[in-house]
Structure formats: structure tokens, C-alpha cells
Amino acid sequence: MKVAVLALQGAFIEHEKIFESLGAETLELRQKKDCFDNFDALVLPGGESTVMGKLLRELDMFDILKKKIEEGIPVFGTCAGLLLLAKNIENDSRRHIALMDITVERNAYGRQLGSFETVSEFKGIGDVPMRFIRAPYIKHTDSDNVEVLSVVDDKIVAAREGNMLVTAFHPELTECNDIHRYFIDMI
Ligand code: GLN
């Protein structure tokens, strides 16, 4: 099994380490030609969604990856990756891959609570540690196809729609790799 990790910016190495520790091969997507390699799943990491969105277009990777997701490749978006996948971003006019029926708010926890950690329940797994860094959250789901997987303080922080899994937090920055296992089960 080969998991491709978008490696333009942000926390991509941490994802690679976890997938490798779980026995998957990884591949870094840095330029257009990397997108033509064979891979079974795709990770859109945390970082800056605006920067990643811009680079994806400038490097001509945007349409290739969007098409793969439309065709059903399993994709895991964390934090900025969630913003890349969201169809609606309430407080930003930019849209990126925009395939998941969710409305999200960017930098939604304000300055005071910019970064925090908690432990909360993830459907089908149980309690997991969650690390939030200038995180978005999902204000509402916009289709019955979206399954809510975790809610923290009345805010949706993880969801799945078919082949797309998103978390507002960073599971790759904790000791727990249960959510990566969950994604491997989707592949
Ligand atoms: N605030 C970032 C954004 O808007 C996301 C932060 C993150 O990925 N940790 O893209």
C-alpha cells in the first residue's frame, strides 16, 4: 500500500513517519510529475491552506489531484487539509479542492485559544488525544452523506464523506496513531 503525502508545506513528515510505522509505503508529492506515480491514498497535511492552495495551482498539481479525489481515491485532510477539501469556508472567499459537503470556519478558535490539546471521543475508536493549532472547525455538514466522527465543545472536529476523511486537529502530532489506522482501513 502506498500513501502519497502532499509535501509542499506544513506537517507532512510527521504523517509519513506514522504511515511507515504502520507498514505503509509513502511517497512525497512535491511537483506535477509526482502526481503521475501510482499511489493508493492521499494525505493533505496541516500548514497554511492558502499557501498550499496557491502552490497546488502554480505547480499544476491542482486538477490532477482533484480529479483523483473525485474518482474516489481515499484522502485524509488534517487542519489546513480539511480547509482544502471543504466546499464552503464561511470567513474566507477562497475555495480550493472544494469537494466535501461541509461549511467550515478558518482560524475558528481565535487568538487566545489558537493552540490547545484535549482528549475526546472519535466515533468507532474511543478517546484520542487531539492537538489543535490555529484550527478550523466544521460549522455544519451540508449533506446526509457526511458522517460526523467527533465533536468537541459542540463543534464538529472530524468527519467523513465517502472517500474523504478530515480532522480539524493534528493526529500526526500526538503519540496516538489510531486515526491513521482508521484511514488505512478506508484504503
Ligand atoms: N490556520 C491554518 C489555515 O488557515 C490551518 C492551521 C493548521 O493547519 N494547523 O490554513
PDB file of N, CA and C in Angstrom, residues 118-122 126-130 132 150-153 157:
ATOM      1  N   THR A 118      -6.586  18.390  23.808  1.00  0.00           N
ATOM      2  CA  THR A 118      -7.641  17.811  24.613  1.00  0.00           C
ATOM      3  C   THR A 118      -7.706  16.313  24.302  1.00  0.00           C
ATOM      4  N   VAL A 119      -8.533  15.625  25.032  1.00  0.00           N
ATOM      5  CA  VAL A 119      -8.785  14.209  24.729  1.00  0.00           C
ATOM      6  C   VAL A 119     -10.281  14.097  24.529  1.00  0.00           C
ATOM      7  N   SER A 120     -10.676  13.511  23.433  1.00  0.00           N
ATOM      8  CA  SER A 120     -12.107  13.425  23.196  1.00  0.00           C
ATOM      9  C   SER A 120     -12.426  12.191  22.364  1.00  0.00           C
ATOM     10  N   GLU A 121     -13.729  11.926  22.254  1.00  0.00           N
ATOM     11  CA  GLU A 121     -14.128  10.690  21.603  1.00  0.00           C
ATOM     12  C   GLU A 121     -14.176  10.817  20.084  1.00  0.00           C
ATOM     13  N   PHE A 122     -13.687   9.790  19.435  1.00  0.00           N
ATOM     14  CA  PHE A 122     -13.740   9.681  17.984  1.00  0.00           C
ATOM     15  C   PHE A 122     -14.561   8.427  17.690  1.00  0.00           C
ATOM     16  N   GLY A 126     -12.919   5.581  20.129  1.00  0.00           N
ATOM     17  CA  GLY A 126     -12.905   5.879  21.567  1.00  0.00           C
ATOM     18  C   GLY A 126     -12.143   7.165  21.809  1.00  0.00           C
ATOM     19  N   ASP A 127     -11.633   7.346  23.005  1.00  0.00           N
ATOM     20  CA  ASP A 127     -10.937   8.589  23.328  1.00  0.00           C
ATOM     21  C   ASP A 127      -9.589   8.668  22.632  1.00  0.00           C
ATOM     22  N   VAL A 128      -9.318   9.805  21.997  1.00  0.00           N
ATOM     23  CA  VAL A 128      -7.998  10.017  21.379  1.00  0.00           C
ATOM     24  C   VAL A 128      -7.500  11.419  21.759  1.00  0.00           C
ATOM     25  N   PRO A 129      -6.162  11.578  21.833  1.00  0.00           N
ATOM     26  CA  PRO A 129      -5.633  12.921  22.083  1.00  0.00           C
ATOM     27  C   PRO A 129      -5.773  13.770  20.816  1.00  0.00           C
ATOM     28  N   MET A 130      -6.111  15.034  20.999  1.00  0.00           N
ATOM     29  CA  MET A 130      -6.314  15.916  19.841  1.00  0.00           C
ATOM     30  C   MET A 130      -5.523  17.194  20.040  1.00  0.00           C
ATOM     31  N   PHE A 132      -4.866  20.890  18.546  1.00  0.00           N
ATOM     32  CA  PHE A 132      -5.407  21.926  17.655  1.00  0.00           C
ATOM     33  C   PHE A 132      -4.394  23.059  17.521  1.00  0.00           C
ATOM     34  N   SER A 150     -16.453  13.265  15.281  1.00  0.00           N
ATOM     35  CA  SER A 150     -16.047  13.770  16.589  1.00  0.00           C
ATOM     36  C   SER A 150     -16.555  15.187  16.797  1.00  0.00           C
ATOM     37  N   VAL A 151     -16.985  15.443  18.029  1.00  0.00           N
ATOM     38  CA  VAL A 151     -17.487  16.774  18.404  1.00  0.00           C
ATOM     39  C   VAL A 151     -16.778  17.158  19.703  1.00  0.00           C
ATOM     40  N   VAL A 152     -16.190  18.357  19.706  1.00  0.00           N
ATOM     41  CA  VAL A 152     -15.531  18.859  20.918  1.00  0.00           C
ATOM     42  C   VAL A 152     -16.155  20.208  21.244  1.00  0.00           C
ATOM     43  N   ASP A 153     -16.674  20.363  22.429  1.00  0.00           N
ATOM     44  CA  ASP A 153     -17.337  21.618  22.844  1.00  0.00           C
ATOM     45  C   ASP A 153     -18.388  22.064  21.825  1.00  0.00           C
ATOM     46  N   VAL A 157     -15.321  18.369  14.810  1.00  0.00           N
ATOM     47  CA  VAL A 157     -13.881  18.452  14.549  1.00  0.00           C
ATOM     48  C   VAL A 157     -13.354  17.269  13.723  1.00  0.00           C
TER      49      VAL A 157
END
